[in-house]
Amino acid sequence: MKNYKITLIKGDGIGPEIIDEAVKVLDAVASSCDFGFNYDEALMGGCAYDITGDPLPKETITKSLNSDAVLFGAIGGPKWDNLPREKRPESGLLRFRKELGVYANLRPAVVYDELINASSLKPEVVKGVDLMVVRELIGGIYFGEPKGRDENKGWNTMVYTRSEIIRIAHQAFKIAMTREKRVCSIDKANVLDVSQLWREVVTEVATQYPEVELSHMYVDNAAMQLIRDPRQFDVMLTGNIFGDILSDEASMLSGSIGLLPSASVGAKIGVFEPIHGSAPDIAGQGIANPIATIASASMMLRYALGENEAADKIDNAIKRALKEGYRTQDLAQFDAKEVCSTSEMGSIIANYIER
Ligand code: IPM
Ligand code: MG
């Protein structure tokens, strides 16, 4: 029997609770398929700082690189907000992404029919939305040099090289080939030089994918179009900061940020995590929505392990739980038949898989 090595990084806040539910569901899917999992935990974020003085201990990187995939919860919280920047949980996460070389962040935004009323937009606008933000993750203004600050000035640099744009563009086109074959590349080419290069290079890469229809859109317009008519999008290809912003915006189409998973992939290894944060305000109360993390586990099966059938099983079980009217607190006012806790939701989804 095949055994996959999974590094679990639970992190801070609600991280541990939601990872536990994803593991429950993974174990259920493994017992109904022909493989198993070996889990190994590693520290990152505020909890890592508290124990080791470093938000990203070396051991976490080695463990992760030696596994088949990483399942990650969330990091951060007010407790660590006043630390110097390099000790903050967020710095650990950014270094982690860089060290693992996960340059492509895939963030799907799907509107479940069962939750159509949970969106703050009208049902007729969001019905059937199924888009994927492909965000460049280890370049752009997050990492560009020079950067710094003094008393009266702070500065960062948005820089992309041709090769960085080429590899993320290929990711977007390849994913589009498995979907509706449309890529909309987001930039600010009317103002930024870096965006002009971005647009040129994406257009060149597109010639290798003649079946995919490429369009370009300025980021400000894209922010507006996502609200006006989100169904026009299939794959949205973005740089780091534009994708950070637009993927949060896109997540609200679905009604709760607690629903959406993400995958960060590169040449070496994939990291799978919910797009929401550590929600310290509700940590430990058993009310967090574990669905985004469970859906991230499904993306792990699909994108890192090639277990598509198992991934389908999880996705179907999530849909079934929603269809039957099970809701965690965040969605309690939207057609709930029964409001359930974090761990009840995990068990319900796991049970639907075993059957
Ligand atoms: C995200 C988060 C991170 C980012 C933060 C926590 C560094 O907002 O994953 O979207 O900006 O990339
Ligand atoms: Mg973000």
mmCIF file of C-alpha atoms and ligand atoms in Angstrom:
data_model
loop_
_atom_site.group_PDB
_atom_site.id
_atom_site.type_symbol
_atom_site.label_atom_id
_atom_site.label_comp_id
_atom_site.label_asym_id
_atom_site.label_seq_id
_atom_site.Cartn_x
_atom_site.Cartn_y
_atom_site.Cartn_z
ATOM 1 C CA MET A 1 0.000 0.000 0.000
ATOM 2 C CA LYS A 2 1.172 3.469 -0.864
ATOM 3 C CA ASN A 3 1.907 5.753 2.098
ATOM 4 C CA TYR A 4 2.185 9.481 1.557
ATOM 5 C CA LYS A 5 4.341 11.590 3.866
ATOM 6 C CA ILE A 6 2.451 14.731 4.832
ATOM 7 C CA THR A 7 3.919 17.571 6.860
ATOM 8 C CA LEU A 8 1.248 19.206 9.020
ATOM 9 C CA ILE A 9 1.808 22.816 10.011
ATOM 10 C CA LYS A 10 -1.060 23.747 12.289
ATOM 11 C CA GLY A 11 0.134 27.244 13.150
ATOM 12 C CA ASP A 12 -1.730 29.737 15.325
ATOM 13 C CA GLY A 13 -5.301 30.690 16.224
ATOM 14 C CA ILE A 14 -7.847 28.352 14.661
ATOM 15 C CA GLY A 15 -5.048 26.573 12.738
ATOM 16 C CA PRO A 16 -4.903 23.469 14.982
ATOM 17 C CA GLU A 17 -8.709 22.972 15.051
ATOM 18 C CA ILE A 18 -9.165 23.156 11.308
ATOM 19 C CA ILE A 19 -6.154 20.967 10.498
ATOM 20 C CA ASP A 20 -7.491 18.283 12.851
ATOM 21 C CA GLU A 21 -10.713 18.158 10.825
ATOM 22 C CA ALA A 22 -8.851 17.964 7.522
ATOM 23 C CA VAL A 23 -6.834 15.036 8.904
ATOM 24 C CA LYS A 24 -10.060 13.316 9.952
ATOM 25 C CA VAL A 25 -11.354 13.622 6.391
ATOM 26 C CA LEU A 26 -8.035 12.553 4.847
ATOM 27 C CA ASP A 27 -8.026 9.430 6.992
ATOM 28 C CA ALA A 28 -11.579 8.668 5.910
ATOM 29 C CA VAL A 29 -10.687 9.037 2.253
ATOM 30 C CA ALA A 30 -7.538 6.935 2.664
ATOM 31 C CA SER A 31 -9.476 4.077 4.232
ATOM 32 C CA SER A 32 -11.905 4.140 1.313
ATOM 33 C CA CYS A 33 -9.065 4.228 -1.260
ATOM 34 C CA ASP A 34 -5.867 2.327 -1.714
ATOM 35 C CA PHE A 35 -3.340 4.460 0.147
ATOM 36 C CA GLY A 36 -2.429 5.786 3.569
ATOM 37 C CA PHE A 37 -0.849 8.840 5.186
ATOM 38 C CA ASN A 38 2.080 9.332 7.545
ATOM 39 C CA TYR A 39 1.817 12.691 9.252
ATOM 40 C CA ASP A 40 4.634 14.664 10.778
ATOM 41 C CA GLU A 41 4.044 17.988 12.524
ATOM 42 C CA ALA A 42 6.217 21.075 12.136
ATOM 43 C CA LEU A 43 6.141 24.557 13.655
ATOM 44 C CA MET A 44 5.614 27.873 11.931
ATOM 45 C CA GLY A 45 4.311 31.286 12.972
ATOM 46 C CA GLY A 46 3.779 32.715 16.431
ATOM 47 C CA CYS A 47 3.813 29.302 18.112
ATOM 48 C CA ALA A 48 7.197 28.608 16.508
ATOM 49 C CA TYR A 49 8.511 31.956 17.702
ATOM 50 C CA ASP A 50 7.304 31.270 21.247
ATOM 51 C CA ILE A 51 9.091 27.926 21.387
ATOM 52 C CA THR A 52 12.225 28.525 19.300
ATOM 53 C CA GLY A 53 12.565 32.306 18.938
ATOM 54 C CA ASP A 54 12.150 31.960 15.147
ATOM 55 C CA PRO A 55 8.817 32.013 13.260
ATOM 56 C CA LEU A 56 10.306 29.565 10.751
ATOM 57 C CA PRO A 57 12.693 27.042 12.328
ATOM 58 C CA LYS A 58 15.082 25.313 9.900
ATOM 59 C CA GLU A 59 13.637 21.950 10.813
ATOM 60 C CA THR A 60 10.286 22.990 9.351
ATOM 61 C CA ILE A 61 11.886 23.586 5.969
ATOM 62 C CA THR A 62 13.810 20.293 5.981
ATOM 63 C CA LYS A 63 10.802 18.288 7.093
ATOM 64 C CA SER A 64 8.614 19.917 4.461
ATOM 65 C CA LEU A 65 11.097 19.346 1.645
ATOM 66 C CA ASN A 66 11.336 15.688 2.648
ATOM 67 C CA SER A 67 7.616 15.056 2.455
ATOM 68 C CA ASP A 68 5.171 14.565 -0.394
ATOM 69 C CA ALA A 69 3.128 17.643 0.486
ATOM 70 C CA VAL A 70 2.491 20.190 3.213
ATOM 71 C CA LEU A 71 -0.914 20.874 4.740
ATOM 72 C CA PHE A 72 -0.929 24.193 6.519
ATOM 73 C CA GLY A 73 -3.488 25.913 8.770
ATOM 74 C CA ALA A 74 -2.883 29.594 9.474
ATOM 75 C CA ILE A 75 -0.512 31.871 11.370
ATOM 76 C CA GLY A 76 -0.449 35.162 13.225
ATOM 77 C CA GLY A 77 -2.316 36.998 15.948
ATOM 78 C CA PRO A 78 -2.253 40.205 18.001
ATOM 79 C CA LYS A 79 0.130 38.594 20.477
ATOM 80 C CA TRP A 80 2.978 38.868 17.950
ATOM 81 C CA ASP A 81 2.001 42.122 16.215
ATOM 82 C CA ASN A 82 4.630 44.236 17.919
ATOM 83 C CA LEU A 83 7.637 42.046 17.201
ATOM 84 C CA PRO A 84 10.303 43.319 14.796
ATOM 85 C CA ARG A 85 9.312 42.497 11.210
ATOM 86 C CA GLU A 86 11.640 39.506 10.726
ATOM 87 C CA LYS A 87 10.329 37.806 13.880
ATOM 88 C CA ARG A 88 6.687 38.221 12.946
ATOM 89 C CA PRO A 89 4.660 35.157 11.935
ATOM 90 C CA GLU A 90 4.016 36.653 8.452
ATOM 91 C CA SER A 91 7.761 36.881 7.795
ATOM 92 C CA GLY A 92 8.037 33.185 8.594
ATOM 93 C CA LEU A 93 5.347 32.407 6.025
ATOM 94 C CA LEU A 94 6.936 34.552 3.316
ATOM 95 C CA ARG A 95 10.351 32.948 3.903
ATOM 96 C CA PHE A 96 8.710 29.527 3.872
ATOM 97 C CA ARG A 97 7.159 30.141 0.455
ATOM 98 C CA LYS A 98 10.465 31.444 -0.888
ATOM 99 C CA GLU A 99 12.546 28.546 0.522
ATOM 100 C CA LEU A 100 10.151 25.979 -0.892
ATOM 101 C CA GLY A 101 10.054 27.766 -4.236
ATOM 102 C CA VAL A 102 6.262 27.712 -4.428
ATOM 103 C CA TYR A 103 5.892 30.381 -7.062
ATOM 104 C CA ALA A 104 2.322 29.646 -8.121
ATOM 105 C CA ASN A 105 -0.597 30.205 -5.797
ATOM 106 C CA LEU A 106 -3.874 28.754 -7.048
ATOM 107 C CA ARG A 107 -6.967 30.240 -5.441
ATOM 108 C CA PRO A 108 -10.266 28.970 -6.751
ATOM 109 C CA ALA A 109 -13.456 30.886 -5.991
ATOM 110 C CA VAL A 110 -16.518 28.742 -6.444
ATOM 111 C CA VAL A 111 -20.062 29.602 -5.494
ATOM 112 C CA TYR A 112 -21.901 26.596 -4.090
ATOM 113 C CA ASP A 113 -25.555 26.633 -5.205
ATOM 114 C CA GLU A 114 -26.582 25.694 -1.669
ATOM 115 C CA LEU A 115 -25.049 28.911 -0.354
ATOM 116 C CA ILE A 116 -26.131 31.241 -3.090
ATOM 117 C CA ASN A 117 -27.887 33.471 -0.538
ATOM 118 C CA ALA A 118 -24.769 33.808 1.599
ATOM 119 C CA SER A 119 -23.029 36.034 -0.921
ATOM 120 C CA SER A 120 -23.355 39.762 -0.425
ATOM 121 C CA LEU A 121 -24.039 39.991 -4.159
ATOM 122 C CA LYS A 122 -27.336 39.137 -5.829
ATOM 123 C CA PRO A 123 -27.873 35.430 -6.544
ATOM 124 C CA GLU A 124 -28.286 36.087 -10.278
ATOM 125 C CA VAL A 125 -24.840 37.705 -10.367
ATOM 126 C CA VAL A 126 -22.946 34.956 -8.547
ATOM 127 C CA LYS A 127 -24.812 31.806 -9.572
ATOM 128 C CA GLY A 128 -22.384 29.429 -11.243
ATOM 129 C CA VAL A 129 -19.234 31.450 -10.520
ATOM 130 C CA ASP A 130 -16.197 29.189 -10.884
ATOM 131 C CA LEU A 131 -12.942 31.050 -11.302
ATOM 132 C CA MET A 132 -9.320 30.501 -10.395
ATOM 133 C CA VAL A 133 -6.853 33.188 -9.418
ATOM 134 C CA VAL A 134 -3.319 32.124 -10.377
ATOM 135 C CA ARG A 135 -1.138 34.415 -8.273
ATOM 136 C CA GLU A 136 2.646 34.723 -8.530
ATOM 137 C CA LEU A 137 3.822 34.130 -4.960
ATOM 138 C CA ILE A 138 7.545 34.616 -4.463
ATOM 139 C CA GLY A 139 8.344 37.754 -6.433
ATOM 140 C CA GLY A 140 6.996 41.221 -7.118
ATOM 141 C CA ILE A 141 6.747 43.974 -4.539
ATOM 142 C CA TYR A 142 6.763 41.516 -1.609
ATOM 143 C CA PHE A 143 10.379 40.624 -2.267
ATOM 144 C CA GLY A 144 11.823 43.306 -4.600
ATOM 145 C CA GLU A 145 14.965 45.242 -3.728
ATOM 146 C CA PRO A 146 15.646 47.921 -2.742
ATOM 147 C CA LYS A 147 13.286 48.122 0.186
ATOM 148 C CA GLY A 148 13.546 49.810 3.522
ATOM 149 C CA ARG A 149 12.476 52.653 5.678
ATOM 150 C CA ASP A 150 13.795 55.458 7.776
ATOM 151 C CA GLU A 151 12.084 58.046 9.881
ATOM 152 C CA ASN A 152 10.444 59.895 6.979
ATOM 153 C CA LYS A 153 10.394 57.463 4.106
ATOM 154 C CA GLY A 154 9.406 53.865 3.383
ATOM 155 C CA TRP A 155 10.029 52.125 0.068
ATOM 156 C CA ASN A 156 9.489 48.831 -1.762
ATOM 157 C CA THR A 157 10.172 47.836 -5.343
ATOM 158 C CA MET A 158 7.917 45.957 -7.706
ATOM 159 C CA VAL A 159 10.176 43.929 -9.931
ATOM 160 C CA TYR A 160 9.572 40.953 -12.208
ATOM 161 C CA THR A 161 12.057 39.255 -14.443
ATOM 162 C CA ARG A 162 11.186 37.654 -17.771
ATOM 163 C CA SER A 163 11.792 34.151 -16.408
ATOM 164 C CA GLU A 164 9.561 34.714 -13.380
ATOM 165 C CA ILE A 165 6.737 35.847 -15.642
ATOM 166 C CA ILE A 166 7.249 32.961 -18.065
ATOM 167 C CA ARG A 167 6.922 30.255 -15.413
ATOM 168 C CA ILE A 168 3.796 31.668 -13.784
ATOM 169 C CA ALA A 169 2.210 32.286 -17.189
ATOM 170 C CA HIS A 170 2.764 28.635 -18.136
ATOM 171 C CA GLN A 171 0.991 27.593 -14.927
ATOM 172 C CA ALA A 172 -1.997 29.768 -15.763
ATOM 173 C CA PHE A 173 -2.266 28.484 -19.335
ATOM 174 C CA LYS A 174 -1.878 24.855 -18.264
ATOM 175 C CA ILE A 175 -4.634 25.241 -15.692
ATOM 176 C CA ALA A 176 -6.820 27.016 -18.242
ATOM 177 C CA MET A 177 -6.412 23.984 -20.542
ATOM 178 C CA THR A 178 -8.155 21.872 -17.861
ATOM 179 C CA ARG A 179 -10.944 24.434 -17.492
ATOM 180 C CA GLU A 180 -12.724 26.802 -19.883
ATOM 181 C CA LYS A 181 -9.533 27.775 -21.714
ATOM 182 C CA ARG A 182 -9.675 31.488 -20.937
ATOM 183 C CA VAL A 183 -6.919 33.480 -19.236
ATOM 184 C CA CYS A 184 -7.332 37.094 -18.177
ATOM 185 C CA SER A 185 -3.965 38.584 -17.256
ATOM 186 C CA ILE A 186 -4.138 41.395 -14.699
ATOM 187 C CA ASP A 187 -1.673 44.288 -14.677
ATOM 188 C CA LYS A 188 -1.288 48.041 -14.463
ATOM 189 C CA ALA A 189 0.493 48.434 -17.783
ATOM 190 C CA ASN A 190 -0.875 51.948 -18.293
ATOM 191 C CA VAL A 191 1.286 53.133 -15.391
ATOM 192 C CA LEU A 192 3.946 50.589 -14.403
ATOM 193 C CA ASP A 193 6.981 49.504 -16.435
ATOM 194 C CA VAL A 194 7.029 46.181 -14.646
ATOM 195 C CA SER A 195 3.463 45.616 -15.882
ATOM 196 C CA GLN A 196 4.412 46.439 -19.460
ATOM 197 C CA LEU A 197 6.993 43.669 -19.386
ATOM 198 C CA TRP A 198 4.436 41.386 -17.702
ATOM 199 C CA ARG A 199 1.919 41.982 -20.519
ATOM 200 C CA GLU A 200 4.523 41.468 -23.269
ATOM 201 C CA VAL A 201 5.837 38.218 -21.820
ATOM 202 C CA VAL A 202 2.392 36.768 -21.089
ATOM 203 C CA THR A 203 1.412 37.513 -24.687
ATOM 204 C CA GLU A 204 4.514 35.646 -25.922
ATOM 205 C CA VAL A 205 3.836 32.609 -23.730
ATOM 206 C CA ALA A 206 0.233 32.552 -24.977
ATOM 207 C CA THR A 207 1.395 31.665 -28.488
ATOM 208 C CA GLN A 208 2.283 28.203 -27.132
ATOM 209 C CA TYR A 209 -1.335 27.674 -26.101
ATOM 210 C CA PRO A 210 -3.316 28.467 -29.242
ATOM 211 C CA GLU A 211 -6.489 26.967 -27.788
ATOM 212 C CA VAL A 212 -6.513 29.362 -24.848
ATOM 213 C CA GLU A 213 -8.085 32.760 -25.266
ATOM 214 C CA LEU A 214 -5.955 35.478 -23.633
ATOM 215 C CA SER A 215 -7.222 38.882 -22.546
ATOM 216 C CA HIS A 216 -5.603 41.634 -20.484
ATOM 217 C CA MET A 217 -7.195 43.838 -17.847
ATOM 218 C CA TYR A 218 -5.986 46.648 -15.649
ATOM 219 C CA VAL A 219 -6.138 45.725 -11.987
ATOM 220 C CA ASP A 220 -8.482 48.543 -11.006
ATOM 221 C CA ASN A 221 -10.953 47.522 -13.691
ATOM 222 C CA ALA A 222 -10.582 43.859 -12.644
ATOM 223 C CA ALA A 223 -11.546 44.758 -9.070
ATOM 224 C CA MET A 224 -14.698 46.373 -10.460
ATOM 225 C CA GLN A 225 -15.506 43.599 -12.974
ATOM 226 C CA LEU A 226 -15.265 40.937 -10.245
ATOM 227 C CA ILE A 227 -18.237 42.553 -8.537
ATOM 228 C CA ARG A 228 -20.103 43.591 -11.694
ATOM 229 C CA ASP A 229 -19.969 40.292 -13.571
ATOM 230 C CA PRO A 230 -17.724 37.644 -11.983
ATOM 231 C CA ARG A 231 -18.831 34.908 -14.400
ATOM 232 C CA GLN A 232 -16.797 36.511 -17.185
ATOM 233 C CA PHE A 233 -13.626 35.091 -15.573
ATOM 234 C CA ASP A 234 -12.139 31.623 -15.885
ATOM 235 C CA VAL A 235 -8.434 31.961 -14.948
ATOM 236 C CA MET A 236 -7.138 35.287 -13.622
ATOM 237 C CA LEU A 237 -3.343 35.519 -13.881
ATOM 238 C CA THR A 238 -1.789 38.030 -11.484
ATOM 239 C CA GLY A 239 1.416 39.186 -9.851
ATOM 240 C CA ASN A 240 1.889 38.839 -6.111
ATOM 241 C CA ILE A 241 0.163 41.859 -4.595
ATOM 242 C CA PHE A 242 -2.611 42.159 -7.183
ATOM 243 C CA GLY A 243 -3.460 38.500 -6.578
ATOM 244 C CA ASP A 244 -3.392 38.973 -2.818
ATOM 245 C CA ILE A 245 -6.020 41.683 -3.100
ATOM 246 C CA LEU A 246 -8.181 40.201 -5.857
ATOM 247 C CA SER A 247 -8.291 36.740 -4.277
ATOM 248 C CA ASP A 248 -9.689 38.175 -1.037
ATOM 249 C CA GLU A 249 -12.251 40.031 -3.107
ATOM 250 C CA ALA A 250 -13.118 36.914 -5.117
ATOM 251 C CA SER A 251 -13.510 34.884 -1.933
ATOM 252 C CA MET A 252 -16.471 36.997 -0.855
ATOM 253 C CA LEU A 253 -18.396 35.989 -3.975
ATOM 254 C CA SER A 254 -18.853 32.622 -2.272
ATOM 255 C CA GLY A 255 -20.292 34.105 0.903
ATOM 256 C CA SER A 256 -17.677 33.081 3.424
ATOM 257 C CA ILE A 257 -13.922 33.257 3.404
ATOM 258 C CA GLY A 258 -14.171 30.072 5.479
ATOM 259 C CA LEU A 259 -14.934 28.035 2.369
ATOM 260 C CA LEU A 260 -12.025 28.644 0.056
ATOM 261 C CA PRO A 261 -8.886 26.555 -0.277
ATOM 262 C CA SER A 262 -5.591 27.277 -1.989
ATOM 263 C CA ALA A 263 -2.586 25.494 -3.368
ATOM 264 C CA SER A 264 0.931 26.869 -3.636
ATOM 265 C CA VAL A 265 3.031 24.894 -6.044
ATOM 266 C CA GLY A 266 6.446 25.037 -7.645
ATOM 267 C CA ALA A 267 9.190 22.772 -8.857
ATOM 268 C CA LYS A 268 9.759 21.011 -5.530
ATOM 269 C CA ILE A 269 6.773 20.631 -3.269
ATOM 270 C CA GLY A 270 3.233 21.926 -2.739
ATOM 271 C CA VAL A 271 1.751 23.741 0.243
ATOM 272 C CA PHE A 272 -2.001 23.546 0.731
ATOM 273 C CA GLU A 273 -3.833 25.967 2.972
ATOM 274 C CA PRO A 274 -7.136 27.772 3.455
ATOM 275 C CA ILE A 275 -7.063 31.323 2.181
ATOM 276 C CA HIS A 276 -8.399 32.713 5.457
ATOM 277 C CA GLY A 277 -6.193 33.674 8.378
ATOM 278 C CA SER A 278 -5.808 32.431 11.940
ATOM 279 C CA ALA A 279 -8.941 34.213 13.281
ATOM 280 C CA PRO A 280 -7.577 34.595 16.836
ATOM 281 C CA ASP A 281 -10.890 36.110 17.965
ATOM 282 C CA ILE A 282 -12.719 32.787 17.553
ATOM 283 C CA ALA A 283 -9.840 30.371 18.245
ATOM 284 C CA GLY A 284 -10.515 27.505 20.626
ATOM 285 C CA GLN A 285 -14.299 27.937 20.608
ATOM 286 C CA GLY A 286 -15.090 25.163 18.157
ATOM 287 C CA ILE A 287 -16.945 27.504 15.799
ATOM 288 C CA ALA A 288 -14.434 27.900 12.957
ATOM 289 C CA ASN A 289 -15.474 26.617 9.541
ATOM 290 C CA PRO A 290 -13.136 23.738 8.609
ATOM 291 C CA ILE A 291 -14.372 23.510 5.007
ATOM 292 C CA ALA A 292 -11.634 25.686 3.475
ATOM 293 C CA THR A 293 -8.988 23.453 5.026
ATOM 294 C CA ILE A 294 -10.773 20.250 4.061
ATOM 295 C CA ALA A 295 -11.045 21.585 0.503
ATOM 296 C CA SER A 296 -7.312 22.386 0.662
ATOM 297 C CA ALA A 297 -6.673 18.750 1.552
ATOM 298 C CA SER A 298 -8.638 17.872 -1.574
ATOM 299 C CA MET A 299 -6.430 20.189 -3.647
ATOM 300 C CA MET A 300 -3.409 18.441 -2.103
ATOM 301 C CA LEU A 301 -4.689 15.085 -3.320
ATOM 302 C CA ARG A 302 -5.326 16.495 -6.783
ATOM 303 C CA TYR A 303 -2.307 18.696 -7.402
ATOM 304 C CA ALA A 304 0.466 17.076 -5.335
ATOM 305 C CA LEU A 305 -0.450 13.397 -5.140
ATOM 306 C CA GLY A 306 -2.410 12.878 -8.351
ATOM 307 C CA GLU A 307 -5.239 11.168 -6.410
ATOM 308 C CA ASN A 308 -8.031 12.779 -8.369
ATOM 309 C CA GLU A 309 -10.666 10.247 -7.448
ATOM 310 C CA ALA A 310 -10.024 10.767 -3.745
ATOM 311 C CA ALA A 311 -10.144 14.533 -4.267
ATOM 312 C CA ASP A 312 -13.527 14.186 -5.997
ATOM 313 C CA LYS A 313 -14.795 12.180 -3.041
ATOM 314 C CA ILE A 314 -13.911 14.999 -0.657
ATOM 315 C CA ASP A 315 -15.394 17.687 -2.889
ATOM 316 C CA ASN A 316 -18.632 15.724 -3.198
ATOM 317 C CA ALA A 317 -18.815 15.128 0.545
ATOM 318 C CA ILE A 318 -18.424 18.876 1.195
ATOM 319 C CA LYS A 319 -21.212 19.636 -1.277
ATOM 320 C CA ARG A 320 -23.426 17.017 0.299
ATOM 321 C CA ALA A 321 -22.913 18.415 3.811
ATOM 322 C CA LEU A 322 -23.893 21.863 2.558
ATOM 323 C CA LYS A 323 -26.832 20.494 0.606
ATOM 324 C CA GLU A 324 -28.144 18.697 3.690
ATOM 325 C CA GLY A 325 -28.153 22.044 5.470
ATOM 326 C CA TYR A 326 -25.225 21.607 7.853
ATOM 327 C CA ARG A 327 -23.656 24.984 8.630
ATOM 328 C CA THR A 328 -20.959 26.270 10.941
ATOM 329 C CA GLN A 329 -21.568 29.577 12.789
ATOM 330 C CA ASP A 330 -20.292 31.787 9.970
ATOM 331 C CA LEU A 331 -23.067 30.538 7.685
ATOM 332 C CA ALA A 332 -25.739 29.866 10.296
ATOM 333 C CA GLN A 333 -28.198 32.385 8.886
ATOM 334 C CA PHE A 334 -28.125 30.908 5.381
ATOM 335 C CA ASP A 335 -30.632 28.080 4.978
ATOM 336 C CA ALA A 336 -29.199 26.115 7.914
ATOM 337 C CA LYS A 337 -31.055 22.977 8.939
ATOM 338 C CA GLU A 338 -28.514 22.353 11.638
ATOM 339 C CA VAL A 339 -25.745 24.531 13.034
ATOM 340 C CA CYS A 340 -22.719 22.454 13.906
ATOM 341 C CA SER A 341 -19.324 22.860 15.524
ATOM 342 C CA THR A 342 -15.970 22.695 13.794
ATOM 343 C CA SER A 343 -15.441 19.069 14.718
ATOM 344 C CA GLU A 344 -19.033 18.044 13.952
ATOM 345 C CA MET A 345 -18.648 19.462 10.458
ATOM 346 C CA GLY A 346 -15.418 17.465 10.012
ATOM 347 C CA SER A 347 -17.129 14.270 11.152
ATOM 348 C CA ILE A 348 -20.162 14.819 8.914
ATOM 349 C CA ILE A 349 -17.940 15.258 5.856
ATOM 350 C CA ALA A 350 -15.770 12.269 6.839
ATOM 351 C CA ASN A 351 -18.871 10.103 7.248
ATOM 352 C CA TYR A 352 -20.167 10.968 3.814
ATOM 353 C CA ILE A 353 -16.873 9.697 2.419
ATOM 354 C CA GLU A 354 -16.862 6.388 4.227
ATOM 355 C CA ARG A 355 -20.306 5.522 2.970
HETATM 356 C C1 IPM B 1 -2.170 35.600 2.018
HETATM 357 C C2 IPM B 1 -1.831 36.481 3.186
HETATM 358 C C3 IPM B 1 -0.313 36.657 3.211
HETATM 359 C C4 IPM B 1 0.074 37.375 1.938
HETATM 360 C C5 IPM B 1 0.225 37.398 4.449
HETATM 361 C C6 IPM B 1 -0.242 36.759 5.747
HETATM 362 C C7 IPM B 1 1.719 37.506 4.422
HETATM 363 O O1 IPM B 1 -2.522 37.683 3.103
HETATM 364 O O2 IPM B 1 -1.703 34.439 1.985
HETATM 365 O O3 IPM B 1 -2.907 36.043 1.142
HETATM 366 O O4 IPM B 1 -0.013 38.599 1.845
HETATM 367 O O5 IPM B 1 0.473 36.674 0.994
HETATM 368 MG MG MG B 2 -3.950 37.753 1.526
#
